[in-house]
CSV table of C-alpha atoms and ligand atoms in Angstrom, one decimal:
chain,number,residue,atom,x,y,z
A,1,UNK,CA,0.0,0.0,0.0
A,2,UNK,CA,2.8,2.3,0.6
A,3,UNK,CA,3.9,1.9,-2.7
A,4,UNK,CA,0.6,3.0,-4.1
A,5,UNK,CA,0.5,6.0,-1.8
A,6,UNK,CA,3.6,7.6,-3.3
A,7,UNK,CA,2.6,6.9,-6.8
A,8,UNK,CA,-0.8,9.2,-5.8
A,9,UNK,CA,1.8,11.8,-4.5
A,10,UNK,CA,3.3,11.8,-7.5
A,11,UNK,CA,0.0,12.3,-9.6
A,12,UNK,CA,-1.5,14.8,-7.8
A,13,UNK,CA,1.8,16.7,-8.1
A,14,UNK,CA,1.3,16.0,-11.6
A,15,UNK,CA,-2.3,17.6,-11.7
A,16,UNK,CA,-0.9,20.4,-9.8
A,17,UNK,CA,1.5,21.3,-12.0
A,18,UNK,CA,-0.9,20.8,-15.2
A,19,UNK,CA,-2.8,23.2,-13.5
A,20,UNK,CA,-0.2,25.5,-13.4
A,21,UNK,CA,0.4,25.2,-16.7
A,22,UNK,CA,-3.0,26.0,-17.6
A,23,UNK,CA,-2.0,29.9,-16.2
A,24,UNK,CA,1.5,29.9,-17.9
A,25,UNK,CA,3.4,33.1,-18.4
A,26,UNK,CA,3.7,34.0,-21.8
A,27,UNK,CA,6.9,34.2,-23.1
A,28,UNK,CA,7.2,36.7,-25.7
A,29,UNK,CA,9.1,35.5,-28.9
A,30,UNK,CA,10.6,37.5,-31.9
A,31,UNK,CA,7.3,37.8,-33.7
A,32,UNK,CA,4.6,36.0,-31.6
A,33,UNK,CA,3.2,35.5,-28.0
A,34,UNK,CA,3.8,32.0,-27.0
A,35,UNK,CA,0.3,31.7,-24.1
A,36,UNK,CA,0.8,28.3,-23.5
A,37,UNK,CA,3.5,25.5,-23.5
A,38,UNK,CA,2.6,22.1,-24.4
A,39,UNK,CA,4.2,18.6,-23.2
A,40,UNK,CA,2.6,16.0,-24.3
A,41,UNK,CA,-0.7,15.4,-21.6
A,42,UNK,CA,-1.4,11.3,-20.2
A,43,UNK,CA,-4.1,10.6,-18.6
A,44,UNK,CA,-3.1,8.1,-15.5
A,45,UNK,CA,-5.0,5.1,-14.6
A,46,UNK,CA,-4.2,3.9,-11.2
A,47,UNK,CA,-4.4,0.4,-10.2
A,48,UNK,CA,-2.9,-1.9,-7.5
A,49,UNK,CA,-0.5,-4.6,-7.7
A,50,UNK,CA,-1.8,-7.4,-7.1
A,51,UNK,CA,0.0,-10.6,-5.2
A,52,UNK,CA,3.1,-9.3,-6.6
A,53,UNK,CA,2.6,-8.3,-10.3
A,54,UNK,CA,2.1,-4.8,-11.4
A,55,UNK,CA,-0.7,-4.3,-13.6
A,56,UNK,CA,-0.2,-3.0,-17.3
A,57,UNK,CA,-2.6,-1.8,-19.4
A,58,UNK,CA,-3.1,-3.2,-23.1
A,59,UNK,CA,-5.5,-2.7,-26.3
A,60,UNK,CA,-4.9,-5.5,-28.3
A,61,UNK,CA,-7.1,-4.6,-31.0
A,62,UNK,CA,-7.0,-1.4,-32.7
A,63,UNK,CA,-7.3,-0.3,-36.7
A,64,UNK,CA,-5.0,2.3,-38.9
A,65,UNK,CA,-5.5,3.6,-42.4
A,66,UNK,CA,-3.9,0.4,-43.5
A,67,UNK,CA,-6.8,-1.5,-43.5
A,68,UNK,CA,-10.4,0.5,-42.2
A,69,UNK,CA,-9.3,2.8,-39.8
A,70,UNK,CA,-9.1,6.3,-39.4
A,71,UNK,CA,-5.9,6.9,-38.1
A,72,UNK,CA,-1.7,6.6,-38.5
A,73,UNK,CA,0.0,3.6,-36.9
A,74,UNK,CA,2.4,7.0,-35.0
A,75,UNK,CA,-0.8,8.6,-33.9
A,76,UNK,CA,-1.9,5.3,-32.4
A,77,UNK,CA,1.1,5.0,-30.5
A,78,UNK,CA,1.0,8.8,-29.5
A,79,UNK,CA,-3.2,7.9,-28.4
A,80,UNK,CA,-1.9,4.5,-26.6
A,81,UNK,CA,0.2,7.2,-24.0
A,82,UNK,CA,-2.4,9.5,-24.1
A,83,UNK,CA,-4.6,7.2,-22.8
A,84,UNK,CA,-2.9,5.9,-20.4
A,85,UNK,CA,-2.0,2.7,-21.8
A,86,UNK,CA,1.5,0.6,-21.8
A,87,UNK,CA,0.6,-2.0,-24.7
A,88,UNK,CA,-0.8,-1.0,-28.0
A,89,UNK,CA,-0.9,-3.6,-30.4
A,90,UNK,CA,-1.4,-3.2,-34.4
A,91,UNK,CA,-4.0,-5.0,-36.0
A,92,UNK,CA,-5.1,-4.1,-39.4
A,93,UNK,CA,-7.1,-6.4,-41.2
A,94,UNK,CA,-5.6,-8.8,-44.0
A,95,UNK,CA,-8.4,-8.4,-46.4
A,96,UNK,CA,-9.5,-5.1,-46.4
A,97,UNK,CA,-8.0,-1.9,-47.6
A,98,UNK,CA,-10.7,1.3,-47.3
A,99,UNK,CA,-8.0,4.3,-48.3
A,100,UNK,CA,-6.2,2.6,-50.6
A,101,UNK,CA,-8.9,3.0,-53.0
A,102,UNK,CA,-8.7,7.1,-52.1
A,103,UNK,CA,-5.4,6.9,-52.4
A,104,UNK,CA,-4.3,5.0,-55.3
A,105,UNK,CA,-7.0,6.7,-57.3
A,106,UNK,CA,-5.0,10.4,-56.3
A,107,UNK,CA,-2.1,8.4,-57.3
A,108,UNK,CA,-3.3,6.6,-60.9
A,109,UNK,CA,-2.9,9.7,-63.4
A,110,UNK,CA,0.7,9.3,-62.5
A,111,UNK,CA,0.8,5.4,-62.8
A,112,UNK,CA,2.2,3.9,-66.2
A,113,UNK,CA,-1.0,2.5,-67.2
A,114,UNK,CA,-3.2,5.6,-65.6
A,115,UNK,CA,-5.3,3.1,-63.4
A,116,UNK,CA,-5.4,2.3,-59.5
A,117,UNK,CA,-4.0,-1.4,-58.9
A,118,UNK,CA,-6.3,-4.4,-58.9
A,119,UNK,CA,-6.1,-5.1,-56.2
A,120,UNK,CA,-8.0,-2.5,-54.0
A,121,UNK,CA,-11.2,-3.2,-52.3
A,122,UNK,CA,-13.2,-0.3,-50.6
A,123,UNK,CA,-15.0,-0.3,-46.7
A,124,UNK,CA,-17.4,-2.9,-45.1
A,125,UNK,CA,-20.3,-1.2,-47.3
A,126,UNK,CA,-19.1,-3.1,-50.5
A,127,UNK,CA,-20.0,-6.2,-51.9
A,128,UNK,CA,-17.0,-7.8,-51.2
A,129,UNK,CA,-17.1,-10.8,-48.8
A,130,UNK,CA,-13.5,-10.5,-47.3
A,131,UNK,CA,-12.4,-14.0,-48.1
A,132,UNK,CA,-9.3,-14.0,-49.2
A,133,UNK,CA,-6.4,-11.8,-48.1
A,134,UNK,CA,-4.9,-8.9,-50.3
A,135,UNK,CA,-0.8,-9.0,-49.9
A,136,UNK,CA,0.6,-5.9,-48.2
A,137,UNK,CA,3.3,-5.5,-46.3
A,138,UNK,CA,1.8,-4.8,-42.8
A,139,UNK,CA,5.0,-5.3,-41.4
A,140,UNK,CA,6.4,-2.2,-42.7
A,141,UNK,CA,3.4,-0.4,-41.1
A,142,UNK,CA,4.3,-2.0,-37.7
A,143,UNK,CA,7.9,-1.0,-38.2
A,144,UNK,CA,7.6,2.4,-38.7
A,145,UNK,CA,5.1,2.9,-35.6
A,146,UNK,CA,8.1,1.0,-33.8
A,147,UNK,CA,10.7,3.0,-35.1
A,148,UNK,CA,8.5,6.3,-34.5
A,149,UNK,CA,8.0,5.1,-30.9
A,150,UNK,CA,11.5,4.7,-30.4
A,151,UNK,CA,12.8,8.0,-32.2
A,152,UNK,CA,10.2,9.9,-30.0
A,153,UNK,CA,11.0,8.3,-26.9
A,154,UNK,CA,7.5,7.2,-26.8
A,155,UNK,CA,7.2,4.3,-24.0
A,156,UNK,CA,4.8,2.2,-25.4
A,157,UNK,CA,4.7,-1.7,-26.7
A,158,UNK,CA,4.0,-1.6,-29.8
A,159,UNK,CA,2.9,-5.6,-30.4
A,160,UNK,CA,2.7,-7.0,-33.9
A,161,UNK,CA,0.1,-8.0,-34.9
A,162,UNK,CA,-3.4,-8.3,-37.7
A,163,UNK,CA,-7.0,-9.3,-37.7
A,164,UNK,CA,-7.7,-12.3,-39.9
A,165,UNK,CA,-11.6,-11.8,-41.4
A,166,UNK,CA,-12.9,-14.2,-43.4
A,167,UNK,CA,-17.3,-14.2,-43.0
A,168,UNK,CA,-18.1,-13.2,-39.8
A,169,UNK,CA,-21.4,-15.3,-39.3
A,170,UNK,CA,-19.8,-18.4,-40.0
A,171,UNK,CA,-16.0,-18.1,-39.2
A,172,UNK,CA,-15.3,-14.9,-37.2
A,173,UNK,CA,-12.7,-12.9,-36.9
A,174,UNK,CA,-9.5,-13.5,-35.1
A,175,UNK,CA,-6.3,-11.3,-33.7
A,176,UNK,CA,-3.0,-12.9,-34.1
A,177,UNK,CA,-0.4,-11.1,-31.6
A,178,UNK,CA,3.4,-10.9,-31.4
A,179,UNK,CA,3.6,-12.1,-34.7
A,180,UNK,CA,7.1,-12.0,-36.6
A,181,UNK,CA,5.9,-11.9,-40.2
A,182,UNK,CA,2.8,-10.8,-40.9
A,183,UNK,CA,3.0,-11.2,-44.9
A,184,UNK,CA,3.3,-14.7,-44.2
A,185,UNK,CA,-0.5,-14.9,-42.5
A,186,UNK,CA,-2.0,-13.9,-45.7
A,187,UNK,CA,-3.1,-17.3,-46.8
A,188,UNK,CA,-6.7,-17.8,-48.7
A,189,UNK,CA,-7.4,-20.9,-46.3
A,190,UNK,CA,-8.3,-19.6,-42.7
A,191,UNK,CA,-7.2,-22.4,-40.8
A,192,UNK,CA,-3.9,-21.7,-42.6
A,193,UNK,CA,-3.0,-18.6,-41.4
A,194,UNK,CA,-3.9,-19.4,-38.2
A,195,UNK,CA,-1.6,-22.0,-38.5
A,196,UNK,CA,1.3,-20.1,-39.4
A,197,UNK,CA,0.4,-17.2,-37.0
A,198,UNK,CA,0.5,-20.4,-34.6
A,199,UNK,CA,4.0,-21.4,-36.4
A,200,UNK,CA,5.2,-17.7,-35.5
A,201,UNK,CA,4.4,-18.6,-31.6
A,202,UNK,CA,1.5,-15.7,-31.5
A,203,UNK,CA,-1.5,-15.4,-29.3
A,204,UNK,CA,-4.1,-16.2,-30.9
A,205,UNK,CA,-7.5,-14.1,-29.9
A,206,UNK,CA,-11.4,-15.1,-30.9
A,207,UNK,CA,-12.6,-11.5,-31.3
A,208,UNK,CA,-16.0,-9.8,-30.5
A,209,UNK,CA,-17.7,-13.6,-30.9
A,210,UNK,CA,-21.4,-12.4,-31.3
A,211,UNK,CA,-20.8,-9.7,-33.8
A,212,UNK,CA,-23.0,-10.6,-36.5
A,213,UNK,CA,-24.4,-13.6,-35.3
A,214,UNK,CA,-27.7,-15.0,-34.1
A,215,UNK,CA,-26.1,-17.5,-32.0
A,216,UNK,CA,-22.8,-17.5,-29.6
A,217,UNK,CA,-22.5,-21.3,-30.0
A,218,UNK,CA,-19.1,-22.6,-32.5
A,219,UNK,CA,-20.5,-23.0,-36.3
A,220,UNK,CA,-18.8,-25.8,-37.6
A,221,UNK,CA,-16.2,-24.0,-38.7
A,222,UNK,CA,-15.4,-22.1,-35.4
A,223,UNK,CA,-15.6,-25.7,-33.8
A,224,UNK,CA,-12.8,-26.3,-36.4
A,225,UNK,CA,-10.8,-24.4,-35.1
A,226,UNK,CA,-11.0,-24.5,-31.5
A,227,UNK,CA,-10.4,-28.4,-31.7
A,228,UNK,CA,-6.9,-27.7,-33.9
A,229,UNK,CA,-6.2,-25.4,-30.7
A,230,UNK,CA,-6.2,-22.3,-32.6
A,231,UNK,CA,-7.3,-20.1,-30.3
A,232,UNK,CA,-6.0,-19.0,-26.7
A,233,UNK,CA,-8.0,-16.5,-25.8
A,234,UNK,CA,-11.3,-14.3,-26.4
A,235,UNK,CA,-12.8,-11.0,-26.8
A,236,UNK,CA,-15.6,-11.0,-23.7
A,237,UNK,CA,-15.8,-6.9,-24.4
A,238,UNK,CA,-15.3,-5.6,-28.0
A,239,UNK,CA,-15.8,-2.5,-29.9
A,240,UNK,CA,-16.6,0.9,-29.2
A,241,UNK,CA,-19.7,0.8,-27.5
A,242,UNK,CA,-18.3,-1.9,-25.5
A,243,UNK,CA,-20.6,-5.3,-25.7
A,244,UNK,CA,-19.8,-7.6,-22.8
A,245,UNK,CA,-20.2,-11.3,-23.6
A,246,UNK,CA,-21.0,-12.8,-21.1
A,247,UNK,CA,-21.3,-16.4,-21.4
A,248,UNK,CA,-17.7,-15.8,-23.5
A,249,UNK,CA,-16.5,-15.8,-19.4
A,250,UNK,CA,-17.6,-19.4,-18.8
A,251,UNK,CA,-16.2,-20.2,-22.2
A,252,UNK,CA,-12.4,-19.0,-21.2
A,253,UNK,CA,-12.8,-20.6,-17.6
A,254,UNK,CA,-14.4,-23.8,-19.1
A,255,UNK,CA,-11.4,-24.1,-22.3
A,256,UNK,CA,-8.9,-22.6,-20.3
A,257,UNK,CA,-8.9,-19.4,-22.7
A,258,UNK,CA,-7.6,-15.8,-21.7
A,259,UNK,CA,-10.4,-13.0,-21.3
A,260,UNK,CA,-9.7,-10.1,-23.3
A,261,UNK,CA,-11.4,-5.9,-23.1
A,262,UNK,CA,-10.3,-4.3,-26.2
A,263,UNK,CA,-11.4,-1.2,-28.1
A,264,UNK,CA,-11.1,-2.3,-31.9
A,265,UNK,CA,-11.3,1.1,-32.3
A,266,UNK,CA,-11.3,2.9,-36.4
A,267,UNK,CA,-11.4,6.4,-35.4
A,268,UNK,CA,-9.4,8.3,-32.9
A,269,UNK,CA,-10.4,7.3,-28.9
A,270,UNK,CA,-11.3,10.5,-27.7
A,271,UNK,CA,-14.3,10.3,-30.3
A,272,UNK,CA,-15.5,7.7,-27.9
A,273,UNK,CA,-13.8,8.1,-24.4
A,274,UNK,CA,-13.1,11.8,-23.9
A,275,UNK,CA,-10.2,12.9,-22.1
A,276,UNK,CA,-10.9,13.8,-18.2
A,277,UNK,CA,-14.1,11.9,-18.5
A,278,UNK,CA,-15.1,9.1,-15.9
A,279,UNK,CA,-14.7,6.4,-18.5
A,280,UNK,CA,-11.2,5.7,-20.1
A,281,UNK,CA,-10.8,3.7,-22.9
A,282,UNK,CA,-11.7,-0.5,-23.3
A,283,UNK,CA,-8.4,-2.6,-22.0
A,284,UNK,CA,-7.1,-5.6,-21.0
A,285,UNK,CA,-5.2,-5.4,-17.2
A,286,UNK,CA,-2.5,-7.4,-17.2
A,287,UNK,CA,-0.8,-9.0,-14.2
A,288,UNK,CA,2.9,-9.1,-15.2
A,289,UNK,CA,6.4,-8.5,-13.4
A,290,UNK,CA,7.6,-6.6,-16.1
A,291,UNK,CA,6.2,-5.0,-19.3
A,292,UNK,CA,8.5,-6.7,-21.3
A,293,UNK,CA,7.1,-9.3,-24.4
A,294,UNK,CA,8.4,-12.2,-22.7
A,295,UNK,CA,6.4,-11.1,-19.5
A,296,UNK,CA,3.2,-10.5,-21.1
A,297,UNK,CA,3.2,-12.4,-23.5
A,298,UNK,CA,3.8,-15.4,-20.3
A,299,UNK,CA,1.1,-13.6,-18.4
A,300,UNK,CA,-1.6,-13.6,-21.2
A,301,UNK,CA,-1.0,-17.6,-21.4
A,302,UNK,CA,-1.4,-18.2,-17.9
A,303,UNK,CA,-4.5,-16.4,-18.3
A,304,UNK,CA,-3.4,-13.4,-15.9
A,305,UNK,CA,-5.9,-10.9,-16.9
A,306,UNK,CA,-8.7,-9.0,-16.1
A,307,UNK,CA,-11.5,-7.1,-18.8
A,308,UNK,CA,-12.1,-3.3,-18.0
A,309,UNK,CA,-15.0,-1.4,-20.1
A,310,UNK,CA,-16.8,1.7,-19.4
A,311,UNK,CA,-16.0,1.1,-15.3
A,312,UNK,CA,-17.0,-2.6,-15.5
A,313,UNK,CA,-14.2,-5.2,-14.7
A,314,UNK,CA,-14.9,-8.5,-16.5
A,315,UNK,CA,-12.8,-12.0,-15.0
A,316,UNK,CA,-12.3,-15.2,-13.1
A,317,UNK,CA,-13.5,-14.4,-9.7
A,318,UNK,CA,-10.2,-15.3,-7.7
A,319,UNK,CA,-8.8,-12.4,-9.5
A,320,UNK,CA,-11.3,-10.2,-9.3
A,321,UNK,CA,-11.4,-11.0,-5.6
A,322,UNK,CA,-7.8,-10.0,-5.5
A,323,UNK,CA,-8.2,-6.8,-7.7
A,324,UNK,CA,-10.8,-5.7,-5.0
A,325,UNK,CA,-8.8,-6.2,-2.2
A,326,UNK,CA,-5.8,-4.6,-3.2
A,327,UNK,CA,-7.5,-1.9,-4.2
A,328,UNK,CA,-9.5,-1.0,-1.3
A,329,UNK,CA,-8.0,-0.4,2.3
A,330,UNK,CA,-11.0,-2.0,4.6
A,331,UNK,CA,-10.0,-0.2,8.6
A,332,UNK,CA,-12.3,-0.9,11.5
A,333,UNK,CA,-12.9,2.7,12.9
A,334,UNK,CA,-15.4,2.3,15.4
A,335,UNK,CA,-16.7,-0.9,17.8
A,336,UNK,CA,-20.1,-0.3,18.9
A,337,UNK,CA,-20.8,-3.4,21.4
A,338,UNK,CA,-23.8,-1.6,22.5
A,339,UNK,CA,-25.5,-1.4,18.9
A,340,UNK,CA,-23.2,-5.1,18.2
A,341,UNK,CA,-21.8,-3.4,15.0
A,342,UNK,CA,-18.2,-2.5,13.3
A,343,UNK,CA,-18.2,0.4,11.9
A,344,UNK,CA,-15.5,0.6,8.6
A,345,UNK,CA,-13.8,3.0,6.2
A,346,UNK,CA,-13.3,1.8,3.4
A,347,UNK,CA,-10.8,3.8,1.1
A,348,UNK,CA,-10.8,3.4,-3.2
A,349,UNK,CA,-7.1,3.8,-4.0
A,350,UNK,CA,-7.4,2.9,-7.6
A,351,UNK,CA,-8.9,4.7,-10.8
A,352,UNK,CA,-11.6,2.1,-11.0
A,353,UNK,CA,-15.0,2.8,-8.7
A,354,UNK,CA,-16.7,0.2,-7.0
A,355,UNK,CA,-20.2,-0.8,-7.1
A,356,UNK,CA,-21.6,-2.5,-3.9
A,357,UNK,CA,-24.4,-4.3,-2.9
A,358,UNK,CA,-26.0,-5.5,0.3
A,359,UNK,CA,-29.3,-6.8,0.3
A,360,UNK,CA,-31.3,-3.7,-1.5
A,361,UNK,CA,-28.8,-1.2,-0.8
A,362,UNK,CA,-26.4,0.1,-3.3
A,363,UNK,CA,-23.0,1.8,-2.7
A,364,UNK,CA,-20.3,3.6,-4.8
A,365,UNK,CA,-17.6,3.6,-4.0
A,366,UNK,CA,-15.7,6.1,-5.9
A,367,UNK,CA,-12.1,6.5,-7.1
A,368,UNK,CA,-9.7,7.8,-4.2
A,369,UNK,CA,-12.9,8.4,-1.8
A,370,UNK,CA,-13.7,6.6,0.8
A,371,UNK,CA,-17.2,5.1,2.3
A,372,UNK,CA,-18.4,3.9,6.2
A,373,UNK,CA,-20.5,1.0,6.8
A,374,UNK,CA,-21.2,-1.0,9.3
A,375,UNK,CA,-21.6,-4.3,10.0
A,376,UNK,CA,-22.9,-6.3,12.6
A,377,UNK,CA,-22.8,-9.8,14.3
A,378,UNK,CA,-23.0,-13.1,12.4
A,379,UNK,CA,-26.0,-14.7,14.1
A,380,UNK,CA,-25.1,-18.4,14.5
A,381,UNK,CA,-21.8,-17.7,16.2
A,382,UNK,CA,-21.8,-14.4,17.5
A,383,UNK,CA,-18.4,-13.1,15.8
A,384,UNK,CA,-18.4,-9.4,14.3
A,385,UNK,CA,-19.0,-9.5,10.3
A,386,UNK,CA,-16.5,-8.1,7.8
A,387,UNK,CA,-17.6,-6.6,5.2
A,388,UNK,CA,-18.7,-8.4,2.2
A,389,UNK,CA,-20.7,-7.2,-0.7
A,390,UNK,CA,-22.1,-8.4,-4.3
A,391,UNK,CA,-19.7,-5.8,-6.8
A,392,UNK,CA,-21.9,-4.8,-9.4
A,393,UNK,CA,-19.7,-3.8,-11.7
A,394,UNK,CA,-17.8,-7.0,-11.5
A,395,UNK,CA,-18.7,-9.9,-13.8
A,396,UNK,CA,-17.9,-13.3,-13.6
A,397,UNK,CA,-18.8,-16.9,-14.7
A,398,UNK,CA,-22.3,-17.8,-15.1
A,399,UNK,CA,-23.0,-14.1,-15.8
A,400,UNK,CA,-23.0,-13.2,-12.2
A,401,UNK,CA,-21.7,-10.1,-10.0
A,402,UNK,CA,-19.3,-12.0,-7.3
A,403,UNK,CA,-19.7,-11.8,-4.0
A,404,UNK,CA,-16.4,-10.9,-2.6
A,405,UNK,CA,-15.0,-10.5,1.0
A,406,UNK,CA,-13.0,-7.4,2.0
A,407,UNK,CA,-10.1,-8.0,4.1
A,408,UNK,CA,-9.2,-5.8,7.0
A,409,UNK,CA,-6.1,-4.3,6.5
A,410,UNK,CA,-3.6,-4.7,9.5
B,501,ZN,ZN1,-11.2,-5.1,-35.9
């Protein structure tokens, strides 16, 4: 906990001296009056470490005007610190191409035979089915976001990676991570890429699995590809207006599959989660050591993660449990043997608020506030109660709020 205090010191000196940049002196130039100096402005999300790992925050699905999206692979990276984030990774898709139709068409008077290449296909409007994937070199893409990263001292993982889209009622669409050639993905047989993203040692995520679907059970196809063990890890929340899956939950506890938030955002974030607002972008926590690949890349396997979207936390319960209580500094203030109740503060030290219930009453309990309750005897053995709530903006398996114990601190 002491930890966590300083790093709060350190933020709210960082808000103070925002602040004061917000009344900076002018400084008075050759030509112009300069009214306001601008470092570059992150919005900090503070969370706990829990049992010993530091959480890290990742998106692992996110679009750039290589494929549909709206946006440079360097202003994603730039977003990623804005937002608060420590993982970015790229994932344009392999089959679709919306601006090189714009651009290629600006570019064609100048071409030898005066035409765009044949290649192009426009945006999701078209009547194009996305089944077979048009050969680009997305690595370059992911290089130069790297390099950019690096040049600008930018620190930020930027993680390889592309969205493989072929029919999304029947197949899906999948996110192949930490890949090391992503050329070599673009294969017209599905199951083939994944195989070779699989060859490249990537993670390999189910994404937003009801999107266009009636149903959330496997088609054939999906079966497919679960069965050839294809996939190690799913989308529960995806997209902009987040949409929490839940019964995706039982599916990664059940198959043993990672539980993924991500934002598989096309246009800039602060279209959808604007900066200083209560809600920061969709992301993954992750409970690593280190943010290095080799440590989150181990922690995504071993399933060390927990879904965040629009204030809701989305995981296995144990770690939710965990989350909560490092979070949360649970003191008995008061013992009232006359009224046989324990009265308790109970302190928020993260960026995430807290939703409690008990019985019909509903608390929140805010970020970096604090909240008393009391609690009174247990009835079959007489012992004082510790606090212990249903967190409603906690899901879990069986799509269920858990009911979760809070410790009291020593
Ligand atoms: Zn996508």
């Amino acid at each position: 906990m002491k930890k966590l205090f300083l790093i709060l010191a350190v933020s709210v000196f960082a808000v103070s001296s925002a602040m004061a940049q917000a009344v900076h002196k002018p400084v008075v130039g050759k030509t112009g009056i300069r009214l306001y100096n601008h470092p570059s402005y992150r919005t900090e999300i503070i969370l706990p470490q829990v049992k010993g790992y530091n959480i890290y925050k990742g998106d692992f699905h996110v679009h750039t005007i290589y494929s549909d999206g709206e946006v440079t692979p360097r202003e994603r990276v730039r977003e990623a610190w804005y937002d608060g984030l420590d993982i970015i990774a790229l994932t344009d898709h392999l089959e679709l191409r919306s601006y090189e139709k714009f651009m290629l068409k600006a570019h064609a008077p100048y071409n030898k035979d005066g035409k765009p290449y044949q290649y192009i296909r426009g945006g999701a409007g078209n009547k194009t089915d996305h089944t077979t994937p048009i050969y680009c070199d997305l690595d370059a893409t992911y290089e130069e976001a790297v390099q950019y990263a690096k040049n600008e001292e930018i620190p930020v993982m930027v993680v390889r990676g592309t969205e493989i889209w072929r029919n999304p009622a029947v197949i899906g669409e999948y996110n192949a991570l930490f890949l090391t050639d992503i050329t070599d993905v673009a294969k017209p047989d599905i199951i083939e890429s994944l195989k070779e993203a699989r060859k490249q040692g990537a993670i390999i995520i189910h994404n937003h699995p009801g999107w266009r679907r009636k149903t959330m059970d496997k088609s054939e196809m999906q079966e497919k590809i679960y069965a050839e063990k294809l996939v190690d890890g799913i989308e529960v929340i995806g997209g902009t207006g987040p949409t929490l899956y839940p019964k995706m939950i039982d599916r990664c506890v059940d198959e043993k599959l990672t539980i993924f938030s991500n934002t598989d955002t096309h246009r800039t974030s602060a279209q959808y989660y604007p900066r200083g607002g209560e809600i920061f972008r969709s992301m993954t926590f992750i409970l690593a050591k280190e943010c290095t690949e080799k440590a989150i890349k181990d922690a995504l396997l071993k399933r060390r993660t927990i879904g965040y979207a629009a204030n809701h936390l989305i995981g296995e319960e144990m770690w939710l449990g965990e989350f909560l209580n490092a979070a949360v500094e649970c003191k008995v203030v008061a013992v009232n043997d006359k009224k046989e109740h324990r009265a308790f503060q109970l302190t928020n030290h993260c960026s995430v608020p807290f939703v409690f219930r008990r019985g019909k009453t509903t608390y929140t309990l805010n970020p970096f506030h604090s909240i008393r309750v009391n609690f009174g005897k247990n009835k079959e053995n007489g012992k004082y109660n510790t606090p212990k709530f249903a967190v409603e903006n906690m899901w879990t398996v069986g799509d269920k709020h858990p009911v979760l114990t809070i410790e009291i601190d020593k």
